[in-house]
Each structure stands twice: as C-alpha cells, then as structure tokens.
Amino acid sequence: METLPTVWFCAVAVLWVGYLFLEGFDLGVGMHMKLFARGEAERRVLLNTIGPVWDGNEVWLLTAGGATFAAFPLWYASLFSALYLPLTLALVALIFRAVAIEYRGKVHSDRWRSAWDWALALGSGVAAFCVGAMLALTTTGLPLNANGDRVGGPFAWLNGYALLGGAAVVGFALVHGLAFLALKTDGGIRARAHAAFVRWLPLAILPLVAWVLAVQLRTGEWWSWALTAVAAAAALVAWALGRAGSEGRAFIALSAFLATGAAALFSAVYPVVLPSTLDSAYSLTVTSASSSDYTLGLMTVVALIGLPLVLAYQTWTYWVFRRRLSVGSIPTAHSVIPATVSRLVTGQPAGK
C-alpha cells in the first residue's frame, strides 16, 4: 500500500476518535438534561459544564468530514450519498441542539426552557445514534455497486449493524457524559454522577463491545485483536477506578477504551475504507479511493502546521474552564429588560 493514503487513513481515524472523545461527553451531557438533572438549577449546572467547549468540540466532525472529502473523495461520495438520510437527520439534530443551548435562557419561562431542554436531549440522542450508525456501516459495509452507488431504496442502509452502531455511540456518550460530570461538578451532582457511572458503565458499553467483536470476527487480524484486548482491559480499569472514586483517572481510562476500540475497528478493516456487501470486488480501498499524491502531500504540510495550533488552543480552553461547578455557582434566574427597551420606558436618550 502507498504511504500517504495509509497515513491519511490513520489521520481520518484519529479525527473520528477525537470527535467521539470530545463530543461524546458533550452529547451525553445533553441527553442527561432530561435523564439525570433534577430541577432547573441542576440543568443550568450541566449546561454550564459544556457551555465554553461544545461548539469547539463539533469542529472535529467537520474536520473529519472535510479530511475524508479531500483525501478520499470516492469514499466520501459513496458514503455520504448512500447515507444521505441518516446524515441529514444527524445535521438537523445538531442544529436543534445548538439552537437549544443558545435559546433556552432567552425567556424566563419554565415552559420555554422545558421545550428547549427536550430539543437538546433529543437532538443529542439522535445525533449520537446517526453518527454511530454511519460509522458502523463504514466498517461492516453497504450495498454498493461497481460505480460506488447504493443499490436499494433510501432505507437500504438500515440493518442490524446500523442499529448496533447507533446504540454503541449512544451508550458510550451516556457514560462518558457521567464521567465528565463527576469530573467537572461538585456536591450532589458529582456524587450522583459518580454512582451512576459505576452502575451503568458495564451495560452501556456492551453495544460498542459487540460492534468491535463483530468486526473482528469478520476481518480481524492479530494486531486488531491485540487492540481489542487492550480496549477490554481499559474498560475494566475505568470501572475499577470509578469504584475507587478516582474520577480523573476513570475518565482517562474510559477515553483509552474508546481510542483503542476505535483503533481495533479501523485496523481490522484496513486497507478497505468502505466494504461492499454485494461483491468484495466493489469495495473501496485506501488506494482506489484516495486523492493524488500531490494533494495528500499538500494536505500533510497544512495539517502539520495547523493541527498543533488547534490542539494547543483547545487544550488552553479546557484549562481555563477547568474549575468544578455546583448549584451554588449558578446565579438565580431572572428576567432582563434589554437596554433599548429600558431607555424607551425611562425616556433616556440612546448612548446614556
């Protein structure tokens, strides 16, 4: 296999892992707005834990899609056209989620806030499910013909593997969100998040474990099986550290489980980037789906310059907002009269 296509296959895998790692707890916290939080004060705490970082986390999804488009245009074209429906659902869900974060505090009304809380929770859940379904089908295959076009109707993608992948990312996001809340909050929220993390971790990661094992049994090699074993060990360590009350280390161990599990998936299917369930001869590989060496070389130079800057900035952001939050950190909600309306009522001229 050529070097640059392989390098960029690894780079795309890293970008997807980065997205699932950062957006995983982000989506999990969004779902927990209705599943975990008790009352408005706790919901505001949950929202403030992700408030400074959620939009930066979503950039990883755009980067992963953009890198796939530039480095592997045939992979991008076949994947996104075959999965047009779940991709559209994911984008709509992310839009509702983003609007909910920005709009829920604009009106001092319980009904208003509850409606946007539902939009945030459902948007997070649907986005997580659709992303998981698309990634699962990337590793297990789609009904593609010799031209890379999907064969079948708009729901030809909807099968057991898609449901398994969707459940895997939703389950992981839920426990990853709990691990993040235990690490980022204090008081009653922290204690309940810690207890829920320990209780639900073994069950929540089962779909992801099943997905990894299904791919390994189909196309796994010794190195991908070794990564699978490391992932299993990381999950056990995360659970043990959670039981011991070591929240930071448990969060890191769970992240290691995600990274090694994803590495096991991508290494098991390599060099295939998108299998065809109709005929293996129609499957796309890192060589057949890649751009020219010139394009990949130019992308490599840009990535080597830009990626360290992005990582440094995002790391700095998390460092600045590293303090724990509690219900006592959140001021009482109140109505605010815009300055322009206030001046009209009081008769003050603009600018004073």
Tab-separated table of C-alpha atoms in Angstrom, residues 141-145 149-152 156-157 159 275-278:
chain	number	residue	atom	x	y	z
A	141	GLY	CA	-20.413	-2.493	4.537
A	142	LEU	CA	-23.130	-1.038	2.347
A	143	PRO	CA	-24.847	-2.400	-0.806
A	144	LEU	CA	-22.580	-0.632	-3.309
A	145	ASN	CA	-22.268	-1.482	-6.994
A	149	ASP	CA	-23.561	3.807	-5.871
A	150	ARG	CA	-26.009	2.457	-3.315
A	151	VAL	CA	-28.297	-0.334	-4.515
A	152	GLY	CA	-31.769	-0.289	-2.983
A	156	ALA	CA	-31.181	0.114	2.369
A	157	TRP	CA	-28.641	1.199	4.993
A	159	ASN	CA	-29.830	-3.052	9.208
A	275	PRO	CA	-16.840	-2.563	2.091
A	276	SER	CA	-19.473	-3.555	-0.446
A	277	THR	CA	-21.961	-6.175	0.722
A	278	LEU	CA	-22.791	-7.057	-2.905
